[in-house]
CSV table of C-alpha atoms in Angstrom, one decimal:
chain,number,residue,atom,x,y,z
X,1,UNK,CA,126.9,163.7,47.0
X,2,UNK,CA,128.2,160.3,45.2
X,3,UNK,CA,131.3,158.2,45.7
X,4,UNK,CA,134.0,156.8,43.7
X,5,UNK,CA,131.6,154.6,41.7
X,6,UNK,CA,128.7,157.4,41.1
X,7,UNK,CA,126.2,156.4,43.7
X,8,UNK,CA,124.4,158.5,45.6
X,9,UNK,CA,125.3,158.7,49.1
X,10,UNK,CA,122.4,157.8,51.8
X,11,UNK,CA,121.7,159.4,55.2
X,12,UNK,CA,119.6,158.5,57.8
X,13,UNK,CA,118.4,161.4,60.1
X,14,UNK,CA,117.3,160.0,63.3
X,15,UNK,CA,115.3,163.4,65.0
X,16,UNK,CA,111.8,163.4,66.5
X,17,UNK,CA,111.7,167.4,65.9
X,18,UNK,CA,109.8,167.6,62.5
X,19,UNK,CA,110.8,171.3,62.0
X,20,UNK,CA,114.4,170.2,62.6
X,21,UNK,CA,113.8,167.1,60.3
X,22,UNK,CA,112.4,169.3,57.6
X,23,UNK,CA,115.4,171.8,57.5
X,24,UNK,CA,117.9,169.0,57.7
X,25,UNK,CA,116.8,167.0,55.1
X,26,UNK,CA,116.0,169.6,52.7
X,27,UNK,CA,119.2,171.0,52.9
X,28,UNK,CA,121.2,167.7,53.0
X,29,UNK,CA,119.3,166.8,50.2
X,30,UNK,CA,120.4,169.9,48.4
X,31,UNK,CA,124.0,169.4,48.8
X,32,UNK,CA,123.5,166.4,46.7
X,33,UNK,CA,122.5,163.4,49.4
X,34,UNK,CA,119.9,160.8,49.6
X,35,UNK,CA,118.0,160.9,53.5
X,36,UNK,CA,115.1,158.2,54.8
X,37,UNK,CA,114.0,159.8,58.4
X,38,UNK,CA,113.1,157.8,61.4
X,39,UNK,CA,111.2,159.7,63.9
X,40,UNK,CA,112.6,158.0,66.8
X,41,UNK,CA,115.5,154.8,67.5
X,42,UNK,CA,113.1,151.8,67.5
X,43,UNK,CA,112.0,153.2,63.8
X,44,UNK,CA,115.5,153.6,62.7
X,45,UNK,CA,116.2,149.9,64.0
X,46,UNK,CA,112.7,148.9,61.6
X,47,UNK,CA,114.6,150.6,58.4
X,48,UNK,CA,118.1,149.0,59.1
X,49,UNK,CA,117.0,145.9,59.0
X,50,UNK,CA,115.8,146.6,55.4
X,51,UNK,CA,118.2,149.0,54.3
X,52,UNK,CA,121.8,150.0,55.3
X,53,UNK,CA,123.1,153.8,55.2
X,54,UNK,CA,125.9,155.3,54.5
X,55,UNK,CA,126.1,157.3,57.6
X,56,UNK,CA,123.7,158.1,60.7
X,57,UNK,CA,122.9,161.8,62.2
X,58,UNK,CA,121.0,160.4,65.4
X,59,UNK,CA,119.7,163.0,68.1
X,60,UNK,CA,120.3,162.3,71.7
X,61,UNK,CA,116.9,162.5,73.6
X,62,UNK,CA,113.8,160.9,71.7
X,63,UNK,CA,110.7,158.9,73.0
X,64,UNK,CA,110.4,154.8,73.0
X,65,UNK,CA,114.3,154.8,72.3
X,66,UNK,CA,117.1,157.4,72.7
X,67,UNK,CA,119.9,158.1,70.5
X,68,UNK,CA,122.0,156.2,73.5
X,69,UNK,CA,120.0,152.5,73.2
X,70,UNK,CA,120.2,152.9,69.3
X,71,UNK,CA,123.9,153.7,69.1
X,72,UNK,CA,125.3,150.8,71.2
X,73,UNK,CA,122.5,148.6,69.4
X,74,UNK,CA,124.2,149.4,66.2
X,75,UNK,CA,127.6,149.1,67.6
X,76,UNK,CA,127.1,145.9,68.4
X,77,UNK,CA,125.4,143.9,65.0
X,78,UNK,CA,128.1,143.2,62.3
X,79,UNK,CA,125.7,144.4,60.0
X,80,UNK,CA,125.3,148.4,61.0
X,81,UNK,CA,128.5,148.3,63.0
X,82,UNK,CA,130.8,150.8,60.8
X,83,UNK,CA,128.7,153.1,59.7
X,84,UNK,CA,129.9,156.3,60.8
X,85,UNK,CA,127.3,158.3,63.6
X,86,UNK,CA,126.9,161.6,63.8
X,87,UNK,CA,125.4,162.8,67.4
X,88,UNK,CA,123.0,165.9,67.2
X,89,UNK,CA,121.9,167.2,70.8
X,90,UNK,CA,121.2,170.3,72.8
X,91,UNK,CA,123.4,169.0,75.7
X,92,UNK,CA,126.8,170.9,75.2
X,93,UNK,CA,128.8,170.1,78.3
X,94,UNK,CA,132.2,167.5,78.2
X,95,UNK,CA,130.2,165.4,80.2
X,96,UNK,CA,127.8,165.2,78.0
X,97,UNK,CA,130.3,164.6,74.9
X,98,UNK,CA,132.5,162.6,76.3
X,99,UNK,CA,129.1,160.4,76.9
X,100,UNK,CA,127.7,160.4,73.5
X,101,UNK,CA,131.7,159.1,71.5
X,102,UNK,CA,132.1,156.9,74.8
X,103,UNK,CA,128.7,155.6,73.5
X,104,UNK,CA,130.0,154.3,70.3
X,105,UNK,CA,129.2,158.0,67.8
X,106,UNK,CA,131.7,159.5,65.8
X,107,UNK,CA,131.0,162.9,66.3
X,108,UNK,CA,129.1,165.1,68.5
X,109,UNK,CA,127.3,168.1,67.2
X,110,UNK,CA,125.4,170.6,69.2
X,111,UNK,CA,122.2,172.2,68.6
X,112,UNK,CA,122.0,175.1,67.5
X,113,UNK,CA,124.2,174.6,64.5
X,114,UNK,CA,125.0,176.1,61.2
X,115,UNK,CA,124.4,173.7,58.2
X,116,UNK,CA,127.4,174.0,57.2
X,117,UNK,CA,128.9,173.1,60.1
X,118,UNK,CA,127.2,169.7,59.8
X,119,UNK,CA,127.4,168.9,56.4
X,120,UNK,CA,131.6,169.4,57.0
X,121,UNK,CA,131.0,167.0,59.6
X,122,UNK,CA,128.9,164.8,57.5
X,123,UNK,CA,131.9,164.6,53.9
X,124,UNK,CA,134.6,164.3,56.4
X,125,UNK,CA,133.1,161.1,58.1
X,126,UNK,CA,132.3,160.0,55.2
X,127,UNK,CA,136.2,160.7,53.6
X,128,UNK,CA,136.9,158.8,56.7
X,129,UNK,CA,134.9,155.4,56.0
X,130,UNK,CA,136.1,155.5,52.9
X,131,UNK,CA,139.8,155.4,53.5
X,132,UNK,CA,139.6,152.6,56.3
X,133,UNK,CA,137.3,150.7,53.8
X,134,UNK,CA,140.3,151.2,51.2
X,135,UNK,CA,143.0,151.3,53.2
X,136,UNK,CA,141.8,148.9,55.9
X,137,UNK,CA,144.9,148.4,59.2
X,138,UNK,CA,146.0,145.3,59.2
X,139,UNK,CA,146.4,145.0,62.8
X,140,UNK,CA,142.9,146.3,63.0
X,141,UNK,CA,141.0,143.6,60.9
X,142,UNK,CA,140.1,141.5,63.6
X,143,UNK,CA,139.9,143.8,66.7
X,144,UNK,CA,141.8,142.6,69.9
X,145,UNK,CA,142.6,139.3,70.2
X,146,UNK,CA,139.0,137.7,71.7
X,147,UNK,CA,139.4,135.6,74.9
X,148,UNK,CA,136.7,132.9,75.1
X,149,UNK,CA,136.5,130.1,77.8
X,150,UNK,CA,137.5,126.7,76.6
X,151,UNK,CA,135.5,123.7,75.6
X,152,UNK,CA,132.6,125.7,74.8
X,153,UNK,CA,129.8,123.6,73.8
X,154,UNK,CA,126.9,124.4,71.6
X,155,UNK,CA,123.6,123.2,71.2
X,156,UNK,CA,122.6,122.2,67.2
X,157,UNK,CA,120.1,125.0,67.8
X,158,UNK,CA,122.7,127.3,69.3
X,159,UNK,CA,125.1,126.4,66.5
X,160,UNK,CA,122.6,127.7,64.2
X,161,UNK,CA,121.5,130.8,65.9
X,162,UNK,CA,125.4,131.6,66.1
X,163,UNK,CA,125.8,131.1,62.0
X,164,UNK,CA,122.7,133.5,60.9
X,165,UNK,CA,124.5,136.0,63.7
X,166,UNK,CA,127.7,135.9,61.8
X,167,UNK,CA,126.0,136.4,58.7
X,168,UNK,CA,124.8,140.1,60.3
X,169,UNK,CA,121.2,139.4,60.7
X,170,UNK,CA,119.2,140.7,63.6
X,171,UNK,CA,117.4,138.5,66.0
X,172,UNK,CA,114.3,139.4,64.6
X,173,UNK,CA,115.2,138.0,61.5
X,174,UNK,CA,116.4,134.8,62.8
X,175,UNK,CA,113.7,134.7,64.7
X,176,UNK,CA,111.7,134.6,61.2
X,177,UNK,CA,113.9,132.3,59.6
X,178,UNK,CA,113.6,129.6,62.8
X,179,UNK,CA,110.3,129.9,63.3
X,180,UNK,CA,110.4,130.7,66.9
X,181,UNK,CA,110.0,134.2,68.8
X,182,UNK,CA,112.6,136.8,69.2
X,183,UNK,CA,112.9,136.6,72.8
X,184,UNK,CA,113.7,132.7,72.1
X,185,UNK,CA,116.3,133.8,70.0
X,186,UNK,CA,117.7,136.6,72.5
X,187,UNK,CA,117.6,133.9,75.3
X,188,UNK,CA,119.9,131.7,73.1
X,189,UNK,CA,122.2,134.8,72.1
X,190,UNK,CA,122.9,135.1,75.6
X,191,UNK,CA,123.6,131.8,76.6
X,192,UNK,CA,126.4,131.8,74.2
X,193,UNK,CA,127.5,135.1,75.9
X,194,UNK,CA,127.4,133.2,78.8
X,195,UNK,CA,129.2,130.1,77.6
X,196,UNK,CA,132.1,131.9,76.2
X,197,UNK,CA,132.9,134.6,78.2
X,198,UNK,CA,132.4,137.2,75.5
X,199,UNK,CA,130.6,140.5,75.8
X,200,UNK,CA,128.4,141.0,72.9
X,201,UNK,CA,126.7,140.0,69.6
X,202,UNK,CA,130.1,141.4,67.2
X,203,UNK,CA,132.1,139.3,69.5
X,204,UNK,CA,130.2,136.1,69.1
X,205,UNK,CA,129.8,136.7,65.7
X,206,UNK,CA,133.8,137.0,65.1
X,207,UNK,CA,134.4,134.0,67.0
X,208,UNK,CA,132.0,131.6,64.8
X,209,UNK,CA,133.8,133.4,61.5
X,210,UNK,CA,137.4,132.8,63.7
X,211,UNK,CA,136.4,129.0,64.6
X,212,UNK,CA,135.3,128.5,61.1
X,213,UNK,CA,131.4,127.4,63.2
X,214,UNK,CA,129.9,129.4,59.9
């Protein structure tokens, strides 16, 4: 499948089921997409940081990280924030849907289903991106208004941390970049939480880009 522009659409199926995997990918693959595979959410975490889909089928329940942890990591870095999620999991109860969209995915599939089903899932997600990336609300650009406590000081290491946030990069990678260790970098990320009142990384990050910090 290709957009406006002839590329190639990429997926990344999330799944630690290599039968499932297998079928998936084959037949996504058929209908004209692009998939990388991540057997599990700390993987998928390894490839985003290197490369950026176009959309994410994640399943729920997988070893060293679930489909939960992953989502609301992604939700909350700038960089993999909008890509559309797709939700595959054997757990077919409201509860259990209202859960996995509370979570932060844009659709909730569940297993068993029919290919079809979920490639219709997949194009209209995908039609979906695409208009808001066209058509983008005005009223929407910025999110709610962001309510941050006043004179909020930084530290010149803080200040920096807060600029290579806003620029979408993980806090493994500043943690490269600095020359210090990621939990160093985590500890400053949230004393700036703490600071400013605000809630998570996309916040902070839209408050340096609002306060012109970057």
């Amino acid at each position: 499948m290709k957009d406006s522009n002839g590329e190639q659409k990429r997926l990344m199926l999330v799944d630690d089921d290599p039968n499932l995997v297998l079928l998936v990918r084959d037949y996504l693959e058929f209908r004209g997409y692009d998939v990388i595979t991540a057997e599990n959410g700390r993987v998928a975490l390894e490839i985003l940081e290197q490369e950026l889909p176009d959309l994410m089928i994640c399943d729920i329940m997988m070893p060293e990280m679930d489909g939960y942890t992953l989502v609301k990591q992604i939700r909350e870095d700038p960089r993999t924030g909008s890509i559309p999620v797709l939700f595959l999991s054997a757990k077919g109860q409201s509860q259990d849907k209202v859960k996995g969209l509370n979570t932060g995915a844009d659709v909730y599939i569940v297993k068993p289903f029919e290919p079809e089903e979920l490639v219709a899932q997949v194009e209209s997600s995908l039609r979906q991106a695409s208009r808001l990336n066209q058509h983008p609300d005005p009223n929407l650009d910025h999110g709610p208004k962001l309510r941050v406590r006043r004179n909020v000081e930084l530290t010149p290491t803080e200040l920096r941390v807060v600029q290579l946030v806003a620029q979408g990069l993980a806090n493994r990678d500043i943690a490269r970049i600095m020359k210090v260790s990621q939990r160093t970098i985590e500890s400053h990320v949230s004393n700036m939480l703490g600071k400013t009142g605000l809630h998570n990384r996309t916040e902070l990050a839209r408050w340096a880009l609002e306060t012109k910090k970057v």
